[in-house]
Every structure is written in C-alpha cells, then in structure tokens.
Tab-separated table of C-alpha atoms in Angstrom:
chain	number	residue	atom	x	y	z
A	1	MET	CA	70.132	-87.752	28.827
A	2	SER	CA	69.888	-91.154	30.762
A	3	PRO	CA	71.224	-94.255	29.258
A	4	VAL	CA	69.010	-97.165	27.622
A	5	PRO	CA	68.930	-99.695	30.422
A	6	ALA	CA	70.928	-102.861	29.030
A	7	PRO	CA	70.959	-106.209	31.165
A	8	THR	CA	74.175	-107.842	31.533
A	9	SER	CA	72.439	-111.332	31.313
A	10	VAL	CA	70.326	-112.694	28.551
A	11	ARG	CA	68.621	-115.141	30.923
A	12	LEU	CA	65.422	-113.208	32.542
A	13	SER	CA	65.570	-115.975	35.282
A	14	ASP	CA	68.853	-114.416	36.501
A	15	TYR	CA	66.789	-111.459	37.738
A	16	LEU	CA	64.334	-113.759	39.619
A	17	ALA	CA	67.196	-115.556	41.723
A	18	ALA	CA	67.612	-115.495	45.520
A	19	ASP	CA	71.037	-115.619	46.994
A	20	ALA	CA	72.512	-114.110	49.996
A	21	VAL	CA	71.824	-110.470	49.687
A	22	VAL	CA	68.527	-110.912	47.801
A	23	ASP	CA	67.133	-113.376	50.050
A	24	HIS	CA	63.622	-113.358	48.968
A	25	ASP	CA	63.048	-116.946	50.130
A	26	HIS	CA	63.270	-115.434	53.656
A	27	PRO	CA	59.693	-116.094	55.548
A	28	ALA	CA	59.585	-112.256	56.582
A	29	VAL	CA	60.315	-111.092	52.703
A	30	ARG	CA	57.959	-113.400	51.242
A	31	ALA	CA	55.073	-112.285	54.126
A	32	GLN	CA	55.814	-108.652	52.962
A	33	ALA	CA	55.604	-109.459	49.271
A	34	ASP	CA	52.218	-111.198	49.943
A	35	ALA	CA	51.231	-108.215	52.013
A	36	LEU	CA	51.818	-106.159	48.909
A	37	ARG	CA	49.785	-108.188	47.064
A	38	THR	CA	47.021	-106.264	48.292
A	39	ALA	CA	47.536	-104.181	45.157
A	40	GLY	CA	45.705	-106.970	43.155
A	41	ASP	CA	47.112	-109.259	40.213
A	42	ASP	CA	48.223	-106.431	38.078
A	43	PRO	CA	52.085	-106.448	38.313
A	44	VAL	CA	52.538	-102.990	37.491
A	45	ALA	CA	50.478	-101.961	40.686
A	46	ARG	CA	52.290	-104.514	42.812
A	47	ALA	CA	55.672	-103.144	41.666
A	48	GLU	CA	54.954	-99.674	42.343
A	49	ALA	CA	53.409	-100.798	45.875
A	50	ALA	CA	56.926	-102.323	46.420
A	51	PHE	CA	58.527	-99.295	45.580
A	52	ARG	CA	56.707	-97.148	47.709
A	53	PHE	CA	57.005	-99.406	50.554
A	54	VAL	CA	60.757	-99.412	50.417
A	55	ARG	CA	61.059	-95.828	49.265
A	56	ASP	CA	58.390	-94.538	52.264
A	57	GLU	CA	58.571	-97.103	54.868
A	58	VAL	CA	62.208	-97.641	54.938
A	59	ASP	CA	64.497	-94.907	56.231
A	60	HIS	CA	67.689	-93.943	54.143
A	61	VAL	CA	70.610	-93.733	56.886
A	62	ILE	CA	71.856	-90.458	55.940
A	63	ASP	CA	68.527	-88.852	56.226
A	64	ALA	CA	67.547	-90.676	59.542
A	65	ARG	CA	71.417	-90.272	60.716
A	66	ASP	CA	70.989	-93.912	61.647
A	67	PRO	CA	74.181	-95.661	62.749
A	68	ARG	CA	72.969	-99.063	61.855
A	69	VAL	CA	74.701	-101.006	58.930
A	70	THR	CA	72.314	-103.513	56.981
A	71	TRP	CA	72.917	-105.289	53.713
A	72	ARG	CA	70.788	-108.402	53.351
A	73	ALA	CA	67.003	-107.997	52.081
A	74	SER	CA	65.647	-109.352	55.078
A	75	ASP	CA	67.698	-107.511	57.529
A	76	VAL	CA	66.796	-104.209	55.681
A	77	LEU	CA	63.065	-105.157	56.075
A	78	ARG	CA	63.601	-105.897	59.753
A	79	GLU	CA	65.283	-102.851	60.703
A	80	ARG	CA	63.566	-100.541	58.383
A	81	VAL	CA	66.713	-98.654	57.517
A	82	GLY	CA	69.686	-98.813	55.088
A	83	ILE	CA	71.722	-97.032	52.562
A	84	CYS	CA	70.739	-96.687	48.986
A	85	HIS	CA	72.505	-100.085	48.121
A	86	ALA	CA	70.342	-101.725	51.044
A	87	LYS	CA	67.247	-100.361	49.953
A	88	ALA	CA	67.751	-101.513	46.299
A	89	HIS	CA	68.543	-105.115	47.971
A	90	LEU	CA	65.296	-104.957	49.501
A	91	LEU	CA	63.417	-103.646	46.373
A	92	ALA	CA	64.723	-106.556	44.272
A	93	ALA	CA	63.797	-108.954	46.681
A	94	LEU	CA	60.087	-107.707	46.912
A	95	LEU	CA	59.569	-107.766	43.401
A	96	ARG	CA	61.310	-110.852	42.853
A	97	ALA	CA	59.301	-112.643	45.536
A	98	GLN	CA	56.442	-111.496	43.319
A	99	GLY	CA	57.813	-112.945	40.160
A	100	ILE	CA	58.647	-109.746	38.692
A	101	PRO	CA	62.255	-109.730	37.342
A	102	ALA	CA	64.323	-106.985	39.067
A	103	GLY	CA	68.083	-106.159	38.785
A	104	PHE	CA	70.874	-103.615	39.986
A	105	CYS	CA	72.073	-100.371	38.418
A	106	TYR	CA	74.697	-97.615	39.390
A	107	GLN	CA	75.421	-94.044	39.234
A	108	GLU	CA	78.719	-92.362	40.173
A	109	LEU	CA	77.474	-89.459	41.845
A	110	SER	CA	79.639	-88.145	45.040
A	111	ALA	CA	79.881	-92.109	45.747
A	112	LEU	CA	78.498	-94.924	43.989
A	113	HIS	CA	74.544	-94.941	44.018
A	114	GLY	CA	72.439	-98.059	43.999
A	115	LEU	CA	69.061	-98.097	42.190
A	116	ASN	CA	67.186	-100.900	40.811
A	117	ALA	CA	65.672	-101.790	37.168
A	118	VAL	CA	62.547	-103.891	36.645
A	119	TYR	CA	61.184	-105.768	33.674
A	120	LEU	CA	57.389	-105.339	32.845
A	121	HIS	CA	55.881	-105.047	29.816
A	122	SER	CA	58.642	-106.285	27.760
A	123	LYS	CA	60.817	-103.670	28.693
A	124	TRP	CA	63.193	-102.734	31.591
A	125	ALA	CA	62.745	-99.588	33.294
A	126	ARG	CA	65.104	-98.273	36.400
A	127	LEU	CA	63.497	-97.387	39.538
A	128	ASP	CA	65.145	-95.331	42.809
A	129	ALA	CA	63.657	-96.000	45.961
A	130	ARG	CA	66.269	-94.091	47.735
A	131	GLY	CA	63.829	-91.908	49.602
A	132	ASN	CA	62.575	-88.442	48.964
A	133	ARG	CA	64.331	-86.295	51.627
A	134	THR	CA	67.188	-84.148	51.339
A	135	GLY	CA	66.581	-83.228	47.894
A	136	ALA	CA	65.969	-86.591	46.410
A	137	ARG	CA	63.183	-86.929	43.871
A	138	GLY	CA	62.564	-90.518	42.844
A	139	GLU	CA	59.022	-91.329	41.792
A	140	PHE	CA	57.758	-94.510	40.129
A	141	SER	CA	57.283	-94.601	36.423
A	142	LEU	CA	57.791	-97.025	33.799
A	143	ASP	CA	57.499	-94.543	30.620
A	144	GLU	CA	60.242	-91.937	31.815
A	145	GLU	CA	62.894	-92.075	34.208
A	146	LYS	CA	62.706	-90.375	37.787
A	147	LEU	CA	65.388	-91.010	39.767
A	148	ALA	CA	66.474	-89.608	42.654
A	149	TRP	CA	69.368	-87.668	41.793
A	150	PRO	CA	70.096	-86.601	38.219
A	151	VAL	CA	73.484	-87.384	36.906
A	152	ASP	CA	75.844	-83.960	36.310
A	153	PHE	CA	77.968	-84.775	33.653
A	154	ALA	CA	79.970	-81.462	33.811
A	155	ARG	CA	80.886	-82.437	37.224
A	156	GLY	CA	82.430	-85.834	36.278
A	157	GLU	CA	79.250	-87.926	37.446
A	158	ARG	CA	78.315	-91.211	35.411
A	159	ASP	CA	75.368	-93.150	34.700
A	160	HIS	CA	75.796	-96.865	34.265
A	161	PRO	CA	73.190	-98.641	32.059
A	162	GLU	CA	73.998	-102.053	32.802
A	163	ILE	CA	71.492	-103.847	34.800
A	164	HIS	CA	73.245	-106.510	36.735
A	165	PRO	CA	71.534	-109.664	38.083
A	166	ALA	CA	73.288	-109.060	41.828
A	167	PRO	CA	74.426	-106.430	43.273
A	168	VAL	CA	78.316	-105.582	42.367
A	169	PRO	CA	80.956	-106.987	44.719
A	170	VAL	CA	82.329	-103.902	45.620
A	171	VAL	CA	79.149	-102.999	47.095
A	172	VAL	CA	78.588	-106.107	48.881
A	173	GLU	CA	82.127	-106.403	50.276
A	174	PHE	CA	81.906	-102.571	51.551
A	175	LEU	CA	78.338	-103.364	53.486
A	176	MET	CA	79.207	-106.774	54.987
A	177	THR	CA	82.710	-105.299	56.558
A	178	ALA	CA	81.089	-101.885	57.413
A	179	GLU	CA	81.186	-100.780	61.275
A	180	PRO	CA	78.192	-99.704	62.448
A	181	GLY	CA	78.678	-95.751	63.798
A	182	PRO	CA	77.829	-92.451	63.050
A	183	ASP	CA	78.678	-91.556	59.452
A	184	TRP	CA	79.764	-94.967	58.834
A	185	TYR	CA	79.119	-94.536	54.947
A	186	GLU	CA	81.603	-92.093	54.760
A	187	LYS	CA	84.441	-94.641	55.705
A	188	GLY	CA	84.929	-96.136	52.501
A	189	LEU	CA	81.880	-96.244	50.188
A	190	PRO	CA	82.791	-97.053	46.875
A	191	ALA	CA	83.072	-94.429	44.348
A	192	THR	CA	83.033	-96.360	41.104
A	193	LEU	CA	82.326	-100.060	39.994
C-alpha cells in the first residue's frame, strides 16, 4: 500500500518557487508551459498535458541508452533527455510555471527513484513521468496512484511519503558532478536519501 503523501513544508508557496534546478523562470521553460496551456484553463488538464509531455517527449537515459547528463529543468527540456530525477525537475518546473504547486518524492528501489507530487483540488497526488518503457507503467491520475514502479517491500524497497519543495541535495550533487558517458548513472546513483 502506498503511503499518504505528506508535504515537508506548510507553505504552498514553497512548491511554486524557482531555483537553480527548477528554473521555471527560464524563457524556454515558460514557452513550453505556455504551449501546454492549449489544454485550456482547467489546471487538471494542464497538469496532465505537462505530465504527458515529460513522460512521452523526454527520453529516459536508460531507455534511450543516452550518455548525456542533465539536471536543470531548462537543460532537460533543451536536450529532451534525463534520468527519472531530471525528468521530475522538468515536470515540477512546467507545473510551477503554470501556477500549479509541485514537489518531489522518492522511492528506494534498486537505486533512489525520483517522482513528483502535484497539489490540485486541495489535495496532493503523486505522479511518475519516468517514461513507459522497459516495464514502467506511470499514468496520470489524481485519484489513485499509477506510478512507474511498484515498491516491493519483501525485497527491502521503500516508499517515502514526504513531498519535498526542492530536490534532495544528494540527488542534485550526484547529477551535477556525474561525468557523461555510457552507463554514467551506475557510477554512484544514490540508493537512499
């Protein structure tokens, strides 16, 4: 059973902030967020459009066997590739650029997996835009979790219920210092928070 998502900050404004990683004030991110507004004024439709864009239009490095390392939302958008954490950074930026609060959640699978939470209709819902290749099954849903990977508690995997307003430092540090190349993500990807 999935944990109930719990924000680590009581200020919703923290889940709308721009920073060096979630740079939703970048012109390219703003332009993409504006393009997603074709879904209309309904924030749920806009959130789903952003989710589908990141899940389907931005390759996951493992699936694409891509040697590039991206971490800043604007770089993920420009390169159209990223590991799960980088894709979560872009999704948060696209949502925040539209005034939709978004945060970061984590699962301890074979390595630390990154995903998002979105605040709509006065409640938090977790979303996983990792990409649906190699067995992943992430879908957009505010009513029931449809994450890319189920947690296998029997194997010692763990689901973290916390919703962080910013990506955790261990992830950002890893991505900022990773050297591009084949299988770069196997060289030190954090296993835990």
